[in-house]
PDB file of C-alpha atoms in Angstrom:
ATOM      1  CA  MET A 120      11.739   1.409 -34.612  1.00  0.00           C
ATOM      2  CA  ILE A 121      13.491   4.587 -33.520  1.00  0.00           C
ATOM      3  CA  ASN A 122      16.044   6.855 -35.087  1.00  0.00           C
ATOM      4  CA  PRO A 123      19.410   5.116 -34.671  1.00  0.00           C
ATOM      5  CA  GLU A 124      21.633   6.676 -32.072  1.00  0.00           C
ATOM      6  CA  LEU A 125      25.187   5.858 -31.047  1.00  0.00           C
ATOM      7  CA  VAL A 126      25.200   5.378 -27.275  1.00  0.00           C
ATOM      8  CA  HIS A 127      28.274   4.880 -25.095  1.00  0.00           C
ATOM      9  CA  TYR A 128      27.319   2.755 -22.122  1.00  0.00           C
ATOM     10  CA  ARG A 129      29.606   2.707 -19.141  1.00  0.00           C
ATOM     11  CA  SER A 130      30.179  -0.673 -17.572  1.00  0.00           C
ATOM     12  CA  GLU A 131      30.561  -1.153 -13.829  1.00  0.00           C
ATOM     13  CA  THR A 132      34.251  -1.688 -14.501  1.00  0.00           C
ATOM     14  CA  GLY A 133      34.472   1.834 -16.057  1.00  0.00           C
ATOM     15  CA  ASP A 134      34.742   0.817 -19.709  1.00  0.00           C
ATOM     16  CA  LEU A 135      32.803   2.729 -22.375  1.00  0.00           C
ATOM     17  CA  ILE A 136      30.922   0.409 -24.698  1.00  0.00           C
ATOM     18  CA  PRO A 137      29.587   1.941 -27.953  1.00  0.00           C
ATOM     19  CA  VAL A 138      26.321   0.554 -29.329  1.00  0.00           C
ATOM     20  CA  ARG A 139      24.302   1.891 -32.252  1.00  0.00           C
ATOM     21  CA  VAL A 140      20.765   1.490 -30.831  1.00  0.00           C
ATOM     22  CA  TYR A 141      17.932   1.196 -33.387  1.00  0.00           C
ATOM     23  CA  GLU A 142      14.879  -0.243 -31.525  1.00  0.00           C
ATOM     24  CA  ARG A 143      13.178  -0.063 -28.132  1.00  0.00           C
ATOM     25  CA  LEU A 144      10.888  -2.766 -26.724  1.00  0.00           C
ATOM     26  CA  LEU A 145       8.713  -2.194 -23.685  1.00  0.00           C
ATOM     27  CA  SER A 146       8.024  -5.481 -22.006  1.00  0.00           C
ATOM     28  CA  PRO A 147       4.309  -5.889 -21.026  1.00  0.00           C
ATOM     29  CA  TYR A 148       3.487  -6.830 -17.441  1.00  0.00           C
ATOM     30  CA  THR A 149       7.125  -6.195 -16.334  1.00  0.00           C
ATOM     31  CA  GLU A 150       9.259  -3.192 -15.463  1.00  0.00           C
ATOM     32  CA  ASN A 151      11.781  -3.918 -18.188  1.00  0.00           C
ATOM     33  CA  VAL A 152      12.917  -1.889 -21.197  1.00  0.00           C
ATOM     34  CA  VAL A 153      14.960  -3.620 -23.890  1.00  0.00           C
ATOM     35  CA  PHE A 154      16.939  -1.957 -26.689  1.00  0.00           C
ATOM     36  CA  PHE A 155      18.469  -3.623 -29.714  1.00  0.00           C
ATOM     37  CA  GLY A 156      21.564  -2.387 -31.480  1.00  0.00           C
ATOM     38  CA  TYR A 157      24.905  -3.256 -33.025  1.00  0.00           C
ATOM     39  CA  GLY A 158      28.342  -3.225 -31.459  1.00  0.00           C
ATOM     40  CA  GLU A 159      31.522  -1.907 -33.046  1.00  0.00           C
ATOM     41  CA  ASP A 160      32.173  -5.275 -34.664  1.00  0.00           C
ATOM     42  CA  GLY A 161      28.648  -5.507 -36.073  1.00  0.00           C
ATOM     43  CA  GLU A 162      27.439  -8.026 -33.527  1.00  0.00           C
ATOM     44  CA  HIS A 163      23.754  -7.882 -32.785  1.00  0.00           C
ATOM     45  CA  LEU A 164      23.199  -6.879 -29.212  1.00  0.00           C
ATOM     46  CA  ALA A 165      20.327  -6.553 -26.709  1.00  0.00           C
ATOM     47  CA  ILE A 166      20.543  -4.016 -23.875  1.00  0.00           C
ATOM     48  CA  LYS A 167      18.072  -4.819 -21.107  1.00  0.00           C
ATOM     49  CA  PHE A 168      17.311  -2.386 -18.267  1.00  0.00           C
ATOM     50  CA  SER A 169      15.566  -4.059 -15.366  1.00  0.00           C
ATOM     51  CA  PRO A 170      15.225  -3.690 -11.592  1.00  0.00           C
ATOM     52  CA  LYS A 171      16.505  -7.282 -11.509  1.00  0.00           C
ATOM     53  CA  ALA A 172      19.581  -6.705 -13.728  1.00  0.00           C
ATOM     54  CA  ASP A 173      22.008  -7.983 -11.096  1.00  0.00           C
ATOM     55  CA  ARG A 174      19.906 -11.111 -10.636  1.00  0.00           C
ATOM     56  CA  GLU A 175      19.794 -11.900 -14.364  1.00  0.00           C
ATOM     57  CA  TRP A 176      23.494 -11.111 -14.795  1.00  0.00           C
ATOM     58  CA  GLU A 177      24.273 -13.782 -12.165  1.00  0.00           C
ATOM     59  CA  ALA A 178      22.027 -16.275 -13.956  1.00  0.00           C
ATOM     60  CA  LEU A 179      23.497 -15.657 -17.389  1.00  0.00           C
ATOM     61  CA  GLN A 180      27.017 -16.131 -15.939  1.00  0.00           C
ATOM     62  CA  LYS A 181      25.853 -19.530 -14.761  1.00  0.00           C
ATOM     63  CA  THR A 182      24.053 -20.677 -17.916  1.00  0.00           C
ATOM     64  CA  THR A 183      27.001 -19.582 -20.095  1.00  0.00           C
ATOM     65  CA  GLN A 184      29.510 -21.363 -17.909  1.00  0.00           C
ATOM     66  CA  TYR A 185      27.565 -24.617 -17.852  1.00  0.00           C
ATOM     67  CA  GLY A 186      26.679 -24.747 -21.510  1.00  0.00           C
ATOM     68  CA  ILE A 187      22.950 -23.900 -21.562  1.00  0.00           C
ATOM     69  CA  ASP A 188      22.091 -21.975 -24.702  1.00  0.00           C
ATOM     70  CA  SER A 189      21.137 -18.437 -23.610  1.00  0.00           C
ATOM     71  CA  PRO A 190      22.107 -14.848 -24.253  1.00  0.00           C
ATOM     72  CA  ARG A 191      25.829 -14.404 -23.730  1.00  0.00           C
ATOM     73  CA  PRO A 192      26.336 -11.558 -21.234  1.00  0.00           C
ATOM     74  CA  TYR A 193      29.048  -8.991 -22.030  1.00  0.00           C
ATOM     75  CA  ALA A 194      28.686  -6.239 -19.434  1.00  0.00           C
ATOM     76  CA  ILE A 195      26.473  -4.994 -16.656  1.00  0.00           C
ATOM     77  CA  ILE A 196      26.038  -1.262 -17.148  1.00  0.00           C
ATOM     78  CA  ASN A 197      24.753   1.949 -15.640  1.00  0.00           C
ATOM     79  CA  ASN A 198      22.560   4.237 -17.697  1.00  0.00           C
ATOM     80  CA  ASN A 199      24.614   7.328 -18.472  1.00  0.00           C
ATOM     81  CA  GLY A 200      21.621   9.616 -18.924  1.00  0.00           C
ATOM     82  CA  CYS A 201      21.040   9.060 -22.609  1.00  0.00           C
ATOM     83  CA  SER A 202      17.552  10.371 -23.390  1.00  0.00           C
ATOM     84  CA  LEU A 203      16.937   7.565 -25.828  1.00  0.00           C
ATOM     85  CA  CYS A 204      17.688   4.838 -23.300  1.00  0.00           C
ATOM     86  CA  ARG A 205      16.421   6.247 -20.029  1.00  0.00           C
ATOM     87  CA  SER A 206      14.419   3.715 -18.144  1.00  0.00           C
ATOM     88  CA  LEU A 207      11.574   4.605 -15.884  1.00  0.00           C
ATOM     89  CA  TYR A 208      12.244   1.655 -13.611  1.00  0.00           C
ATOM     90  CA  GLY A 209      16.007   1.437 -13.113  1.00  0.00           C
ATOM     91  CA  ASP A 210      19.324   2.621 -14.366  1.00  0.00           C
ATOM     92  CA  LYS A 211      21.127  -0.694 -14.387  1.00  0.00           C
ATOM     93  CA  GLY A 212      21.117  -3.031 -17.372  1.00  0.00           C
ATOM     94  CA  ILE A 213      22.875  -5.809 -19.196  1.00  0.00           C
ATOM     95  CA  ILE A 214      24.492  -5.767 -22.596  1.00  0.00           C
ATOM     96  CA  MET A 215      24.154  -9.276 -24.060  1.00  0.00           C
ATOM     97  CA  LYS A 216      24.230 -11.027 -27.376  1.00  0.00           C
ATOM     98  CA  LYS A 217      20.824 -10.910 -29.004  1.00  0.00           C
ATOM     99  CA  VAL A 218      19.334 -14.334 -29.575  1.00  0.00           C
ATOM    100  CA  GLU A 219      17.960 -14.540 -33.117  1.00  0.00           C
ATOM    101  CA  GLY A 220      15.000 -16.697 -34.092  1.00  0.00           C
ATOM    102  CA  ILE A 221      11.296 -17.283 -33.441  1.00  0.00           C
ATOM    103  CA  ASN A 222       9.637 -18.117 -30.129  1.00  0.00           C
ATOM    104  CA  LEU A 223       8.587 -21.691 -29.581  1.00  0.00           C
ATOM    105  CA  TYR A 224       4.890 -20.876 -29.880  1.00  0.00           C
ATOM    106  CA  GLN A 225       5.615 -20.266 -33.604  1.00  0.00           C
ATOM    107  CA  ALA A 226       7.484 -23.516 -34.161  1.00  0.00           C
ATOM    108  CA  GLU A 227       5.365 -26.038 -36.047  1.00  0.00           C
ATOM    109  CA  ASP A 228       7.512 -29.121 -35.330  1.00  0.00           C
ATOM    110  CA  ASN A 229       6.370 -30.553 -31.975  1.00  0.00           C
ATOM    111  CA  SER A 230       9.603 -32.396 -31.512  1.00  0.00           C
ATOM    112  CA  TYR A 231      11.047 -29.137 -30.199  1.00  0.00           C
ATOM    113  CA  LYS A 232       8.873 -29.490 -27.091  1.00  0.00           C
ATOM    114  CA  MET A 233      10.633 -32.713 -26.264  1.00  0.00           C
ATOM    115  CA  LEU A 234      14.001 -31.086 -26.918  1.00  0.00           C
ATOM    116  CA  LEU A 235      13.040 -28.258 -24.548  1.00  0.00           C
ATOM    117  CA  GLY A 236      12.253 -30.814 -21.811  1.00  0.00           C
ATOM    118  CA  LYS A 237      15.690 -32.314 -22.258  1.00  0.00           C
ATOM    119  CA  ILE A 238      17.383 -28.907 -22.043  1.00  0.00           C
ATOM    120  CA  ILE A 239      15.489 -27.963 -18.886  1.00  0.00           C
ATOM    121  CA  ARG A 240      16.397 -31.294 -17.262  1.00  0.00           C
ATOM    122  CA  SER A 241      20.029 -30.642 -18.202  1.00  0.00           C
ATOM    123  CA  MET A 242      19.887 -27.140 -16.720  1.00  0.00           C
ATOM    124  CA  HIS A 243      18.466 -28.508 -13.482  1.00  0.00           C
ATOM    125  CA  GLU A 244      21.191 -31.156 -13.225  1.00  0.00           C
ATOM    126  CA  ARG A 245      24.226 -29.219 -14.409  1.00  0.00           C
ATOM    127  CA  ILE A 246      24.015 -25.751 -12.812  1.00  0.00           C
ATOM    128  CA  PRO A 247      24.954 -25.838  -9.137  1.00  0.00           C
ATOM    129  CA  VAL A 248      23.448 -23.636  -6.487  1.00  0.00           C
ATOM    130  CA  ILE A 249      24.731 -22.942  -2.986  1.00  0.00           C
ATOM    131  CA  GLY A 250      21.364 -23.391  -1.321  1.00  0.00           C
ATOM    132  CA  GLU A 251      21.462 -20.352   0.952  1.00  0.00           C
ATOM    133  CA  GLU A 252      18.275 -18.835  -0.549  1.00  0.00           C
ATOM    134  CA  TRP A 253      16.484 -22.108  -0.273  1.00  0.00           C
ATOM    135  CA  GLY A 254      16.945 -21.983   3.462  1.00  0.00           C
ATOM    136  CA  GLU A 255      17.291 -18.314   4.346  1.00  0.00           C
ATOM    137  CA  GLN A 256      14.391 -17.098   2.228  1.00  0.00           C
ATOM    138  CA  GLY A 257      12.204 -20.107   2.864  1.00  0.00           C
ATOM    139  CA  TYR A 258      11.904 -21.435  -0.647  1.00  0.00           C
ATOM    140  CA  ASP A 259      10.960 -24.633   1.121  1.00  0.00           C
ATOM    141  CA  ILE A 260       7.314 -24.831   2.113  1.00  0.00           C
ATOM    142  CA  SER A 261       7.420 -22.142   4.761  1.00  0.00           C
ATOM    143  CA  TYR A 262       7.844 -19.434   2.135  1.00  0.00           C
ATOM    144  CA  TYR A 263       4.803 -20.502   0.215  1.00  0.00           C
ATOM    145  CA  ILE A 264       2.571 -20.880   3.264  1.00  0.00           C
ATOM    146  CA  SER A 265       3.293 -17.291   4.238  1.00  0.00           C
ATOM    147  CA  LEU A 266       2.841 -16.138   0.644  1.00  0.00           C
ATOM    148  CA  LEU A 267      -0.633 -17.581   0.485  1.00  0.00           C
ATOM    149  CA  ASP A 268      -1.673 -15.401   3.430  1.00  0.00           C
ATOM    150  CA  LYS A 269      -0.500 -12.233   1.659  1.00  0.00           C
ATOM    151  CA  LEU A 270      -2.255 -12.708  -1.676  1.00  0.00           C
ATOM    152  CA  GLU A 271      -4.909 -10.145  -2.529  1.00  0.00           C
ATOM    153  CA  ILE A 272      -7.406 -12.409  -4.269  1.00  0.00           C
ATOM    154  CA  PRO A 273     -11.172 -12.761  -4.416  1.00  0.00           C
ATOM    155  CA  VAL A 274     -12.117 -15.368  -1.790  1.00  0.00           C
ATOM    156  CA  LYS A 275     -15.158 -16.946  -3.395  1.00  0.00           C
ATOM    157  CA  GLU A 276     -13.756 -17.291  -6.939  1.00  0.00           C
ATOM    158  CA  THR A 277     -10.529 -18.851  -5.713  1.00  0.00           C
ATOM    159  CA  GLU A 278     -11.893 -21.108  -2.957  1.00  0.00           C
ATOM    160  CA  VAL A 279     -11.590 -24.392  -4.845  1.00  0.00           C
ATOM    161  CA  ALA A 280      -8.066 -23.683  -5.981  1.00  0.00           C
ATOM    162  CA  ARG A 281      -6.975 -22.787  -2.498  1.00  0.00           C
ATOM    163  CA  LEU A 282      -8.529 -25.908  -1.006  1.00  0.00           C
ATOM    164  CA  LEU A 283      -6.869 -28.147  -3.606  1.00  0.00           C
ATOM    165  CA  LEU A 284      -3.554 -26.416  -3.063  1.00  0.00           C
ATOM    166  CA  LYS A 285      -3.667 -26.891   0.710  1.00  0.00           C
ATOM    167  CA  GLY A 286      -4.294 -30.594   0.142  1.00  0.00           C
ATOM    168  CA  PHE A 287      -0.867 -30.855  -1.470  1.00  0.00           C
ATOM    169  CA  ILE A 288       1.046 -29.025   1.256  1.00  0.00           C
ATOM    170  CA  ASP A 289       2.101 -32.057   3.326  1.00  0.00           C
ATOM    171  CA  THR A 290       3.415 -33.833   0.211  1.00  0.00           C
ATOM    172  CA  VAL A 291       5.332 -30.792  -0.904  1.00  0.00           C
ATOM    173  CA  GLU A 292       6.782 -30.200   2.537  1.00  0.00           C
ATOM    174  CA  GLY A 293       7.966 -33.790   2.778  1.00  0.00           C
ATOM    175  CA  ARG A 294       9.485 -33.739  -0.719  1.00  0.00           C
ATOM    176  CA  ASN A 295      11.229 -30.406  -0.298  1.00  0.00           C
ATOM    177  CA  LYS A 296      12.893 -31.613   2.915  1.00  0.00           C
ATOM    178  CA  GLN A 297      14.339 -34.532   0.940  1.00  0.00           C
ATOM    179  CA  ILE A 298      15.732 -32.773  -2.143  1.00  0.00           C
ATOM    180  CA  ASN A 299      18.622 -30.438  -2.878  1.00  0.00           C
ATOM    181  CA  PRO A 300      17.488 -27.202  -4.454  1.00  0.00           C
ATOM    182  CA  ARG A 301      18.144 -26.657  -8.133  1.00  0.00           C
ATOM    183  CA  PHE A 302      18.650 -23.713 -10.454  1.00  0.00           C
ATOM    184  CA  VAL A 303      15.054 -22.970 -11.540  1.00  0.00           C
ATOM    185  CA  HIS A 304      14.065 -20.535 -14.298  1.00  0.00           C
ATOM    186  CA  HIS A 305      10.760 -19.760 -12.552  1.00  0.00           C
ATOM    187  CA  ASP A 306       9.060 -18.142 -15.548  1.00  0.00           C
ATOM    188  CA  LEU A 307       9.296 -20.866 -18.173  1.00  0.00           C
ATOM    189  CA  HIS A 308       7.006 -20.718 -21.267  1.00  0.00           C
ATOM    190  CA  ASP A 309       7.360 -20.890 -24.990  1.00  0.00           C
ATOM    191  CA  ASP A 310       7.916 -17.176 -25.381  1.00  0.00           C
ATOM    192  CA  GLN A 311      10.990 -17.508 -23.258  1.00  0.00           C
ATOM    193  CA  VAL A 312      12.458 -19.995 -25.741  1.00  0.00           C
ATOM    194  CA  ARG A 313      13.999 -19.134 -29.135  1.00  0.00           C
ATOM    195  CA  LEU A 314      14.314 -21.521 -32.030  1.00  0.00           C
ATOM    196  CA  THR A 315      17.456 -20.136 -33.707  1.00  0.00           C
ATOM    197  CA  PRO A 316      18.217 -20.217 -37.452  1.00  0.00           C
ATOM    198  CA  SER A 317      20.632 -23.076 -36.666  1.00  0.00           C
ATOM    199  CA  LYS A 318      17.668 -25.047 -35.151  1.00  0.00           C
ATOM    200  CA  ARG A 319      18.972 -24.813 -31.581  1.00  0.00           C
ATOM    201  CA  LEU A 320      16.809 -23.797 -28.632  1.00  0.00           C
ATOM    202  CA  ALA A 321      17.979 -20.936 -26.463  1.00  0.00           C
ATOM    203  CA  ILE A 322      16.393 -19.935 -23.154  1.00  0.00           C
ATOM    204  CA  ILE A 323      16.003 -16.221 -22.324  1.00  0.00           C
ATOM    205  CA  ASP A 324      14.764 -13.984 -19.485  1.00  0.00           C
ATOM    206  CA  PHE A 325      16.374 -15.439 -16.348  1.00  0.00           C
ATOM    207  CA  GLU A 326      15.678 -12.469 -14.082  1.00  0.00           C
ATOM    208  CA  ASP A 327      13.243 -14.463 -11.870  1.00  0.00           C
ATOM    209  CA  TRP A 328      15.383 -17.491 -11.332  1.00  0.00           C
ATOM    210  CA  ILE A 329      15.391 -19.093  -7.889  1.00  0.00           C
ATOM    211  CA  GLU A 330      16.960 -21.874  -5.904  1.00  0.00           C
ATOM    212  CA  GLY A 331      13.988 -24.237  -5.763  1.00  0.00           C
ATOM    213  CA  ASN A 332      12.276 -27.478  -6.514  1.00  0.00           C
ATOM    214  CA  PRO A 333      12.839 -28.277 -10.191  1.00  0.00           C
ATOM    215  CA  LEU A 334       9.183 -29.325 -10.536  1.00  0.00           C
ATOM    216  CA  ASP A 335       8.353 -25.646 -10.181  1.00  0.00           C
ATOM    217  CA  ASP A 336       9.540 -25.169 -13.764  1.00  0.00           C
ATOM    218  CA  ILE A 337       7.368 -28.076 -14.956  1.00  0.00           C
ATOM    219  CA  ALA A 338       4.312 -26.551 -13.239  1.00  0.00           C
ATOM    220  CA  ILE A 339       4.886 -23.078 -14.587  1.00  0.00           C
ATOM    221  CA  TYR A 340       5.360 -24.414 -18.120  1.00  0.00           C
ATOM    222  CA  LEU A 341       2.054 -26.319 -17.680  1.00  0.00           C
ATOM    223  CA  PHE A 342       0.316 -23.185 -16.404  1.00  0.00           C
ATOM    224  CA  HIS A 343       1.263 -21.271 -19.551  1.00  0.00           C
ATOM    225  CA  ASN A 344       0.180 -24.142 -21.755  1.00  0.00           C
ATOM    226  CA  LEU A 345      -3.241 -24.036 -20.074  1.00  0.00           C
ATOM    227  CA  ARG A 346      -3.319 -20.239 -20.131  1.00  0.00           C
ATOM    228  CA  THR A 347      -2.676 -20.078 -23.888  1.00  0.00           C
ATOM    229  CA  LYS A 348      -4.884 -23.160 -24.616  1.00  0.00           C
ATOM    230  CA  GLN A 349      -2.088 -25.138 -26.281  1.00  0.00           C
ATOM    231  CA  PRO A 350      -2.729 -28.747 -27.183  1.00  0.00           C
ATOM    232  CA  GLU A 351      -2.215 -31.085 -24.261  1.00  0.00           C
ATOM    233  CA  ALA A 352       0.207 -33.041 -26.458  1.00  0.00           C
ATOM    234  CA  ASN A 353       2.634 -30.115 -26.241  1.00  0.00           C
ATOM    235  CA  PHE A 354       2.986 -30.579 -22.474  1.00  0.00           C
ATOM    236  CA  VAL A 355       3.111 -34.351 -22.822  1.00  0.00           C
ATOM    237  CA  ASP A 356       6.013 -34.103 -25.226  1.00  0.00           C
ATOM    238  CA  PHE A 357       7.790 -31.598 -22.973  1.00  0.00           C
ATOM    239  CA  VAL A 358       7.447 -34.012 -20.050  1.00  0.00           C
ATOM    240  CA  LYS A 359       8.678 -36.962 -22.174  1.00  0.00           C
ATOM    241  CA  GLY A 360      11.781 -34.950 -22.985  1.00  0.00           C
ATOM    242  CA  TYR A 361      12.330 -34.015 -19.372  1.00  0.00           C
ATOM    243  CA  THR A 362      11.902 -37.497 -17.930  1.00  0.00           C
ATOM    244  CA  GLY A 363      13.408 -39.480 -20.802  1.00  0.00           C
ATOM    245  CA  GLY A 364      10.029 -41.086 -21.422  1.00  0.00           C
ATOM    246  CA  HIS A 365       9.414 -42.149 -17.787  1.00  0.00           C
ATOM    247  CA  ARG A 366       6.425 -41.249 -15.698  1.00  0.00           C
ATOM    248  CA  PHE A 367       6.412 -38.868 -12.804  1.00  0.00           C
ATOM    249  CA  ALA A 368       5.640 -40.546  -9.487  1.00  0.00           C
ATOM    250  CA  ASP A 369       2.280 -39.670  -7.922  1.00  0.00           C
ATOM    251  CA  ASP A 370       3.952 -37.535  -5.327  1.00  0.00           C
ATOM    252  CA  ASP A 371       5.775 -35.636  -8.076  1.00  0.00           C
ATOM    253  CA  ASN A 372       2.430 -34.925  -9.706  1.00  0.00           C
ATOM    254  CA  SER A 373       1.122 -33.587  -6.409  1.00  0.00           C
ATOM    255  CA  VAL A 374       4.096 -31.254  -6.189  1.00  0.00           C
ATOM    256  CA  ILE A 375       3.493 -30.089  -9.744  1.00  0.00           C
ATOM    257  CA  GLY A 376      -0.189 -29.566  -8.912  1.00  0.00           C
ATOM    258  CA  PHE A 377       0.775 -27.430  -5.931  1.00  0.00           C
ATOM    259  CA  TYR A 378       3.053 -25.168  -7.912  1.00  0.00           C
ATOM    260  CA  LEU A 379       0.518 -25.039 -10.813  1.00  0.00           C
ATOM    261  CA  LEU A 380      -2.228 -23.732  -8.541  1.00  0.00           C
ATOM    262  CA  LEU A 381       0.120 -21.393  -6.740  1.00  0.00           C
ATOM    263  CA  THR A 382       1.158 -19.871 -10.042  1.00  0.00           C
ATOM    264  CA  GLY A 383      -2.494 -19.360 -10.989  1.00  0.00           C
ATOM    265  CA  LEU A 384      -3.251 -17.720  -7.651  1.00  0.00           C
ATOM    266  CA  GLN A 385      -0.188 -15.448  -7.969  1.00  0.00           C
ATOM    267  CA  MET A 386      -1.391 -14.269 -11.354  1.00  0.00           C
ATOM    268  CA  VAL A 387      -4.833 -13.508  -9.884  1.00  0.00           C
ATOM    269  CA  ASP A 388      -3.051 -11.531  -7.140  1.00  0.00           C
ATOM    270  CA  HIS A 389      -1.029  -9.600  -9.729  1.00  0.00           C
ATOM    271  CA  PHE A 390      -4.070  -8.666 -11.821  1.00  0.00           C
ATOM    272  CA  SER A 391      -6.030  -7.789  -8.688  1.00  0.00           C
ATOM    273  CA  ARG A 392      -3.362  -5.331  -7.578  1.00  0.00           C
ATOM    274  CA  PHE A 393      -2.247  -3.781 -10.870  1.00  0.00           C
ATOM    275  CA  THR A 394      -4.837  -4.354 -13.582  1.00  0.00           C
ATOM    276  CA  PRO A 395      -8.161  -5.030 -11.792  1.00  0.00           C
ATOM    277  CA  GLN A 396     -10.060  -4.292 -14.988  1.00  0.00           C
ATOM    278  CA  ASP A 397      -8.541  -7.508 -16.417  1.00  0.00           C
ATOM    279  CA  LEU A 398      -9.027  -9.661 -13.335  1.00  0.00           C
ATOM    280  CA  HIS A 399     -11.552 -11.899 -15.102  1.00  0.00           C
ATOM    281  CA  TYR A 400      -8.793 -13.133 -17.426  1.00  0.00           C
ATOM    282  CA  SER A 401      -6.631 -14.354 -14.546  1.00  0.00           C
ATOM    283  CA  LEU A 402      -9.634 -16.033 -12.942  1.00  0.00           C
ATOM    284  CA  ARG A 403     -10.293 -17.832 -16.190  1.00  0.00           C
ATOM    285  CA  TYR A 404      -6.712 -19.085 -16.307  1.00  0.00           C
ATOM    286  CA  LEU A 405      -7.009 -20.259 -12.682  1.00  0.00           C
ATOM    287  CA  ASP A 406     -10.198 -22.131 -13.504  1.00  0.00           C
ATOM    288  CA  ARG A 407      -8.350 -24.031 -16.257  1.00  0.00           C
ATOM    289  CA  CYS A 408      -5.703 -25.062 -13.704  1.00  0.00           C
ATOM    290  CA  THR A 409      -8.320 -26.039 -11.125  1.00  0.00           C
ATOM    291  CA  ASN A 410     -10.223 -28.195 -13.607  1.00  0.00           C
ATOM    292  CA  PHE A 411      -6.989 -29.831 -14.781  1.00  0.00           C
ATOM    293  CA  ILE A 412      -6.289 -30.928 -11.187  1.00  0.00           C
ATOM    294  CA  ARG A 413      -9.884 -31.868 -10.314  1.00  0.00           C
ATOM    295  CA  GLU A 414     -10.135 -34.067 -13.400  1.00  0.00           C
ATOM    296  CA  GLU A 415      -6.790 -35.720 -12.467  1.00  0.00           C
ATOM    297  CA  ARG A 416      -5.492 -35.115 -15.948  1.00  0.00           C
ATOM    298  CA  LEU A 417      -2.002 -34.546 -14.627  1.00  0.00           C
ATOM    299  CA  TRP A 418      -1.969 -38.092 -13.280  1.00  0.00           C
ATOM    300  CA  LYS A 419      -3.442 -39.563 -16.453  1.00  0.00           C
ATOM    301  CA  ILE A 420      -1.065 -38.044 -18.976  1.00  0.00           C
ATOM    302  CA  ASN A 421       2.271 -38.966 -17.415  1.00  0.00           C
TER     303      ASN A 421
END
């Protein structure tokens, strides 16, 4: 908590928006700073400064328009120099409605995992994307092949994961040539989901969204289930909700396996670059992913 301060934010349209700010939250492992406050009408607001503010603003416009429960965006703003709210990483932010509730890790009722799967499937099907990024930035297989060559990762400790991943490349390339890209959250885990007091699920933190293969979201959700050592049943229920109780095809599981291992390798790369003292944690998470694939558990559970 901080001493409350009345701040007038200036929107990009020139309007001054008064917010009584009472709390600051520094987001670990990101460059974001979030403030909480109240608007003139008493509405609970979040003010998020981020280098990716424009990106998230675009996403929240889409999720709001197409009925996906998420923070309602009110204004994209420029920091006006307030000492309380100055961000070290960027002067652009979003004023949005604060989503009340607990994160999904804290929810005891496992049926919410199935509900989340249904919501993510709905998001993938309902929100249209143009597809320019999918082609121009290579979110088909070419992007990922070049990305692998740029990762700063220990060679020996990641050898098995890299070999397994490369074994999936042909399948992923073939599948990605056949599909239309979807709106993908690209950082999906239970801390990005809020169970509201009205028992609805809201998705937050869309700053990393991409035009991509929707199975990328399934893989990243699986990665974080393995990372946090959640019961396997949690992922099974999520998949049941997503598929309507059907099984993924074998090729789908290969695509999920590819994105799962890629996510693990990217986390190793991040730790290697920015927090090398904690590199062993990311290698441990990658090992869980590698074992999950080697034991063919993905193919056995769905």
